[in-house]
């Protein structure tokens, strides 16, 4: 087995896994607080990627301001969606919220297609220059482009930032408290609505960051890109143990690893790269069978 | 039946009688049309009886549709005469006359406008006195019928002010809704007590009417041919080339785009769009009608061809059919063996059900024989009904959340398609038939469908065993992953075409197969849900732990429900595969699963009739919105979100539509609603489509 090939695939897997993880984080946070599978999340990821186009091509901003702008705008979009579409249904059955989320997702992707046309988008060439920057590394035949470093490092930074917010701040404590007992928290004088909005702001902001990084790493953007990736990230979040942000991170990375390594090494065993999806999902299902609550999930006691 | 004017001579009825006689007189005796080049005039009867085309009419406004005019006049006259003889006016008679008058006028409208469109000189150039006499008499019929209805409404309102009125009289809701509510109440009062059989008979008759006159009347109204889906597609045609994409495109430019001033470009696009919408709404010319003009045409067509004939027949058949249905058990006592009353009741109920299904099938068959597109839509509707009802068993009745229904459909579709292709037909993929091509229909197809269902059921077993170890939303994830896996696996089997799809599937699905399968699936789900076993299913939804404590074997119940649901989805997939001679794995992706979910929650959880209606509406919506292209998939989620915000339980959450299948006593139609026998849920197609 070629060692440099292995390391090359390892880097690729880390990159893809980080992207899945960024999206899975949003799923997991929203689920933790609202017990809602936010099926519109993947499409907010798409909107984030498109906002990157606005920042870079219309406003001519460099990478970091574009990223921040897109995260803020997408975060506001997420909060608006929650206020308009999910909040009125907080007393209704859980599934009608899920269906509304499905509707919002379809609306976002098809509205985007209808309002902006079907031309494929991409970021300008000087947005993140792939070579000639000091960060590009290569060890022998393993090349680590600065894009890959950027994706992995930024995902790690965002994850650590989020983890700090959730674990170390009062807001984070309130979020954890709501996911623990959503009836007791308002009694303690914490505004449930504010916390939920904050959750959406953070979750969708991360999705937007994921969208822009995705656009940098795999440079073709179209309005339907969010759906497939979103569903996959959701599965990753569940495998990690939905509601737990470490789990989302691990689940996303795991999915990335499985996919990349099936493609890279599958052909040695006569498995073509098109088997990627079935094998990835099959393995994830096996994990779920062994640990029904996911890798980091804790079985909740059911009160009788 | 309350007489609204029991004192004195019913002058209105006399007026109706006169009007009807005037129509008939005008039709048979007065000059009706001028012939071309001043070659004299003819009566309406001459036109109708001119079957060999001797008359050289100005326009080909000739044949059968004119028969409706004297027939309606005859019926209206007979009703008025009956009223007159009875010595008092009856509201039912008034409504009948109203509808007949409307029918007459509808046909007049058609002729009149067709003539004016077909001839440069305008309609007045060749229409003669008799036509106008009949027209005015028809108007009199309508006005006459409206007056007593109005008077009675006032009497009712006044009466309720004195006596403590029933709660139905309480004014509720915003003011603008009041007329609609009043109309709804009146409508229910007269048409709510009618047995479903009457509606189905009416639908059948209306479909026959359309087959006979639809194309002709459509041309009268201004269409080239009869509208396929009740005019849904035709109405939206003017909007088909609207361009929305310029509005946001300047803010999300592709590398090839060049927008120096994004805001200006966007405003330009909005301005263009507004102009286009304006011109789509209003008529652009005789060749290019706008939305409003088309709306009037479509409404006229639907009213005259479908709605009014159905309502007339319902009103005429209501009392006789109710009597027949209620009394039939006692007539059956002459059967050999002297069965008990309960047996007789059940027997006559099931006979009634079978008759109604036959009527429904006949109506659908006549309707769909008009063109292939209609049959295709009906088959899609049938497949969607099966998918929706079966998913409702798991998601609605059992309260689980399965999101990968299209995966089971895909299994059924591929297994049955491969079986039929391999065993029974000569095609390029597997070569000649392994068995004999004579066996294909019906047995081979049936076996293939069942095999597809069994395969889907087995797949469900594999999915269910691990997922029922877990709780809550984990079934969602497992079914979702299953859907991805199925599509991925099919994509990787070159023998069935991989991502290119499977070509050469025999075109065996037709309306009969779909109809039978839909009825069977509804029957299976209905009996399952209403059995003791089904109570267990519902108990799991309400509280799984409590159900377990009460002795429900929750694992087994869940497993059986899930397998039944998937079996039906598999059969539906098998039918679907044989509709288009082609299956493609991409058809069964997450989007299809989402569609099924949408239909389930649109119709409402735990409601079979809701599922049926949602499947019908949603399929027609999808087909009708076809001209809108991309916007279709913007409109559908908007409708869905709006519905969820205002009716989170769906259209019929946990309720069933009560259908009057077994008849109710005509003596007490005012207390409509409670059918005397059990009601199974079968939505008449016309009710959903109107």
Tab-separated table of C-alpha atoms in Angstrom, chain B residues 249-453:
chain	number	residue	atom	x	y	z
B	249	UNK	CA	-29.511	37.078	-10.930
B	250	UNK	CA	-27.570	40.387	-10.795
B	251	UNK	CA	-26.789	39.714	-7.149
B	252	UNK	CA	-25.622	36.155	-7.762
B	253	UNK	CA	-23.814	36.494	-11.080
B	254	UNK	CA	-22.371	33.574	-12.985
B	255	UNK	CA	-18.810	34.085	-14.280
B	256	UNK	CA	-20.168	34.864	-17.734
B	257	UNK	CA	-22.633	37.486	-16.541
B	258	UNK	CA	-21.870	41.141	-16.531
B	259	UNK	CA	-24.010	43.451	-14.410
B	260	UNK	CA	-22.296	46.789	-13.793
B	261	UNK	CA	-25.300	48.083	-11.844
B	262	UNK	CA	-26.995	45.181	-10.086
B	263	UNK	CA	-29.804	47.207	-8.543
B	264	UNK	CA	-30.713	48.849	-11.820
B	265	UNK	CA	-30.639	45.520	-13.621
B	266	UNK	CA	-32.827	43.961	-10.971
B	267	UNK	CA	-35.324	46.829	-11.117
B	268	UNK	CA	-35.418	46.518	-14.890
B	269	UNK	CA	-36.211	42.843	-14.597
B	270	UNK	CA	-38.974	43.543	-12.079
B	271	UNK	CA	-40.461	46.153	-14.409
B	272	UNK	CA	-40.417	43.754	-17.354
B	273	UNK	CA	-41.967	41.065	-15.212
B	274	UNK	CA	-44.779	43.371	-14.063
B	275	UNK	CA	-45.538	44.234	-17.666
B	276	UNK	CA	-45.574	40.572	-18.644
B	277	UNK	CA	-47.850	39.657	-15.769
B	278	UNK	CA	-50.213	42.450	-16.714
B	279	UNK	CA	-50.393	41.248	-20.260
B	280	UNK	CA	-50.814	37.644	-19.137
B	281	UNK	CA	-53.800	38.610	-17.027
B	282	UNK	CA	-55.763	40.439	-19.673
B	283	UNK	CA	-56.762	39.502	-23.151
B	284	UNK	CA	-54.237	40.249	-25.834
B	285	UNK	CA	-56.446	39.476	-28.758
B	286	UNK	CA	-58.650	36.710	-30.106
B	287	UNK	CA	-55.650	34.416	-30.675
B	288	UNK	CA	-54.031	35.144	-27.338
B	289	UNK	CA	-56.536	35.228	-24.508
B	290	UNK	CA	-55.442	36.376	-21.066
B	291	UNK	CA	-55.956	34.710	-17.723
B	292	UNK	CA	-59.306	36.287	-16.870
B	293	UNK	CA	-60.836	35.541	-20.200
B	294	UNK	CA	-59.630	31.936	-19.938
B	295	UNK	CA	-60.955	31.724	-16.402
B	296	UNK	CA	-64.441	32.620	-17.575
B	297	UNK	CA	-64.192	30.125	-20.415
B	298	UNK	CA	-63.000	27.347	-18.138
B	299	UNK	CA	-65.628	28.066	-15.503
B	300	UNK	CA	-68.336	28.043	-18.122
B	301	UNK	CA	-67.090	24.774	-19.518
B	302	UNK	CA	-66.849	23.092	-16.134
B	303	UNK	CA	-70.184	24.423	-14.942
B	304	UNK	CA	-72.112	23.449	-18.015
B	305	UNK	CA	-70.442	20.146	-18.734
B	306	UNK	CA	-69.660	18.828	-15.260
B	307	UNK	CA	-71.028	20.680	-12.272
B	308	UNK	CA	-74.561	21.555	-13.212
B	309	UNK	CA	-75.408	18.222	-14.821
B	310	UNK	CA	-74.037	16.424	-11.771
B	311	UNK	CA	-76.046	18.610	-9.413
B	312	UNK	CA	-79.239	18.206	-11.441
B	313	UNK	CA	-78.895	14.450	-11.430
B	314	UNK	CA	-78.042	14.385	-7.744
B	315	UNK	CA	-81.121	16.400	-6.921
B	316	UNK	CA	-83.336	14.209	-9.058
B	317	UNK	CA	-81.890	10.930	-7.745
B	318	UNK	CA	-81.495	11.939	-4.125
B	319	UNK	CA	-84.812	10.803	-2.684
B	320	UNK	CA	-85.410	7.740	-4.848
B	321	UNK	CA	-81.908	6.404	-4.188
B	322	UNK	CA	-82.079	7.101	-0.477
B	323	UNK	CA	-85.346	5.215	-0.290
B	324	UNK	CA	-84.000	2.377	-2.344
B	325	UNK	CA	-80.848	2.034	-0.293
B	326	UNK	CA	-82.634	2.185	3.040
B	327	UNK	CA	-85.393	-0.197	2.133
B	328	UNK	CA	-83.390	-2.726	0.186
B	329	UNK	CA	-82.605	-4.870	3.262
B	330	UNK	CA	-86.291	-5.433	3.923
B	331	UNK	CA	-86.894	-6.370	0.310
B	332	UNK	CA	-84.164	-8.924	0.595
B	333	UNK	CA	-86.143	-10.956	3.124
B	334	UNK	CA	-87.424	-12.987	0.206
B	335	UNK	CA	-83.963	-14.429	-0.283
B	336	UNK	CA	-83.677	-18.187	0.195
B	337	UNK	CA	-82.771	-19.235	3.697
B	338	UNK	CA	-84.422	-16.191	5.309
B	339	UNK	CA	-81.247	-14.411	6.403
B	340	UNK	CA	-81.403	-12.288	9.501
B	341	UNK	CA	-81.754	-8.526	9.289
B	342	UNK	CA	-78.098	-7.934	10.082
B	343	UNK	CA	-76.958	-10.231	7.289
B	344	UNK	CA	-79.360	-8.606	4.874
B	345	UNK	CA	-78.169	-5.146	5.843
B	346	UNK	CA	-74.570	-6.073	5.362
B	347	UNK	CA	-75.347	-7.789	2.091
B	348	UNK	CA	-77.204	-4.814	0.673
B	349	UNK	CA	-74.521	-2.461	1.948
B	350	UNK	CA	-71.823	-4.352	0.111
B	351	UNK	CA	-73.939	-4.598	-2.997
B	352	UNK	CA	-74.312	-0.820	-2.806
B	353	UNK	CA	-70.558	-0.428	-2.410
B	354	UNK	CA	-69.900	-2.595	-5.429
B	355	UNK	CA	-72.427	-0.658	-7.499
B	356	UNK	CA	-70.792	2.602	-6.487
B	357	UNK	CA	-67.343	1.347	-7.320
B	358	UNK	CA	-68.618	0.255	-10.710
B	359	UNK	CA	-70.168	3.681	-11.236
B	360	UNK	CA	-66.937	5.374	-10.191
B	361	UNK	CA	-64.963	3.171	-12.546
B	362	UNK	CA	-67.358	3.862	-15.394
B	363	UNK	CA	-67.120	7.605	-14.819
B	364	UNK	CA	-63.325	7.492	-14.726
B	365	UNK	CA	-63.185	5.194	-17.715
B	366	UNK	CA	-65.368	7.460	-19.829
B	367	UNK	CA	-63.435	10.508	-18.709
B	368	UNK	CA	-60.041	9.011	-19.410
B	369	UNK	CA	-60.962	7.491	-22.752
B	370	UNK	CA	-61.021	11.030	-24.125
B	371	UNK	CA	-57.232	11.208	-24.331
B	372	UNK	CA	-54.165	9.330	-23.164
B	373	UNK	CA	-52.964	12.141	-20.975
B	374	UNK	CA	-56.021	11.856	-18.763
B	375	UNK	CA	-55.487	8.142	-18.338
B	376	UNK	CA	-51.858	8.791	-17.472
B	377	UNK	CA	-52.850	11.338	-14.844
B	378	UNK	CA	-55.409	8.923	-13.424
B	379	UNK	CA	-52.777	6.210	-13.167
B	380	UNK	CA	-50.408	8.581	-11.397
B	381	UNK	CA	-53.225	9.543	-9.066
B	382	UNK	CA	-53.862	5.884	-8.328
B	383	UNK	CA	-50.204	5.157	-7.605
B	384	UNK	CA	-50.000	8.232	-5.408
B	385	UNK	CA	-53.122	7.219	-3.506
B	386	UNK	CA	-51.561	3.849	-2.763
B	387	UNK	CA	-48.306	5.430	-1.615
B	388	UNK	CA	-50.028	8.032	0.522
B	389	UNK	CA	-52.492	5.721	2.184
B	390	UNK	CA	-49.794	3.179	2.948
B	391	UNK	CA	-47.394	5.741	4.370
B	392	UNK	CA	-50.233	7.155	6.439
B	393	UNK	CA	-50.481	3.769	8.144
B	394	UNK	CA	-46.955	4.173	9.524
B	395	UNK	CA	-46.696	7.942	9.899
B	396	UNK	CA	-50.289	8.806	10.672
B	397	UNK	CA	-51.846	5.876	12.469
B	398	UNK	CA	-48.734	4.561	14.140
B	399	UNK	CA	-47.095	7.938	14.728
B	400	UNK	CA	-43.668	6.900	13.514
B	401	UNK	CA	-41.718	9.011	11.072
B	402	UNK	CA	-40.672	7.122	7.990
B	403	UNK	CA	-39.233	9.315	5.257
B	404	UNK	CA	-37.945	6.856	2.680
B	405	UNK	CA	-41.119	5.503	1.161
B	406	UNK	CA	-39.818	5.908	-2.381
B	407	UNK	CA	-37.124	3.351	-1.534
B	408	UNK	CA	-39.728	0.623	-1.060
B	409	UNK	CA	-41.470	1.811	-4.179
B	410	UNK	CA	-38.189	1.452	-6.063
B	411	UNK	CA	-37.715	-2.108	-4.826
B	412	UNK	CA	-41.211	-3.047	-5.964
B	413	UNK	CA	-40.799	-1.290	-9.288
B	414	UNK	CA	-37.508	-2.948	-10.173
B	415	UNK	CA	-38.399	-6.415	-8.982
B	416	UNK	CA	-41.688	-6.509	-10.857
B	417	UNK	CA	-40.237	-4.877	-13.970
B	418	UNK	CA	-37.357	-7.337	-14.111
B	419	UNK	CA	-39.750	-10.248	-13.584
B	420	UNK	CA	-42.142	-9.257	-16.329
B	421	UNK	CA	-39.329	-8.467	-18.740
B	422	UNK	CA	-37.381	-11.615	-18.009
B	423	UNK	CA	-40.298	-14.024	-17.931
B	424	UNK	CA	-42.983	-12.733	-20.222
B	425	UNK	CA	-41.823	-10.412	-22.965
B	426	UNK	CA	-39.337	-10.166	-25.762
B	427	UNK	CA	-37.126	-7.147	-25.198
B	428	UNK	CA	-33.483	-6.098	-25.627
B	429	UNK	CA	-32.285	-6.450	-22.017
B	430	UNK	CA	-33.052	-10.076	-21.212
B	431	UNK	CA	-33.876	-11.343	-24.665
B	432	UNK	CA	-36.910	-13.517	-25.262
B	433	UNK	CA	-39.407	-14.535	-22.617
B	434	UNK	CA	-38.143	-17.189	-20.243
B	435	UNK	CA	-41.674	-18.469	-19.830
B	436	UNK	CA	-44.316	-17.682	-22.386
B	437	UNK	CA	-45.519	-14.302	-23.512
B	438	UNK	CA	-49.090	-15.639	-23.449
B	439	UNK	CA	-48.952	-15.874	-19.672
B	440	UNK	CA	-48.093	-12.200	-19.269
B	441	UNK	CA	-51.528	-10.737	-18.843
B	442	UNK	CA	-53.189	-10.975	-16.454
B	443	UNK	CA	-51.531	-13.702	-14.351
B	444	UNK	CA	-47.923	-12.896	-15.022
B	445	UNK	CA	-48.386	-9.241	-14.256
B	446	UNK	CA	-50.301	-10.016	-11.089
B	447	UNK	CA	-47.574	-12.361	-9.909
B	448	UNK	CA	-44.924	-9.781	-10.749
B	449	UNK	CA	-46.772	-7.094	-8.813
B	450	UNK	CA	-47.163	-9.324	-5.797
B	451	UNK	CA	-43.516	-10.310	-6.037
B	452	UNK	CA	-42.568	-6.641	-6.088
B	453	UNK	CA	-44.693	-6.073	-3.018
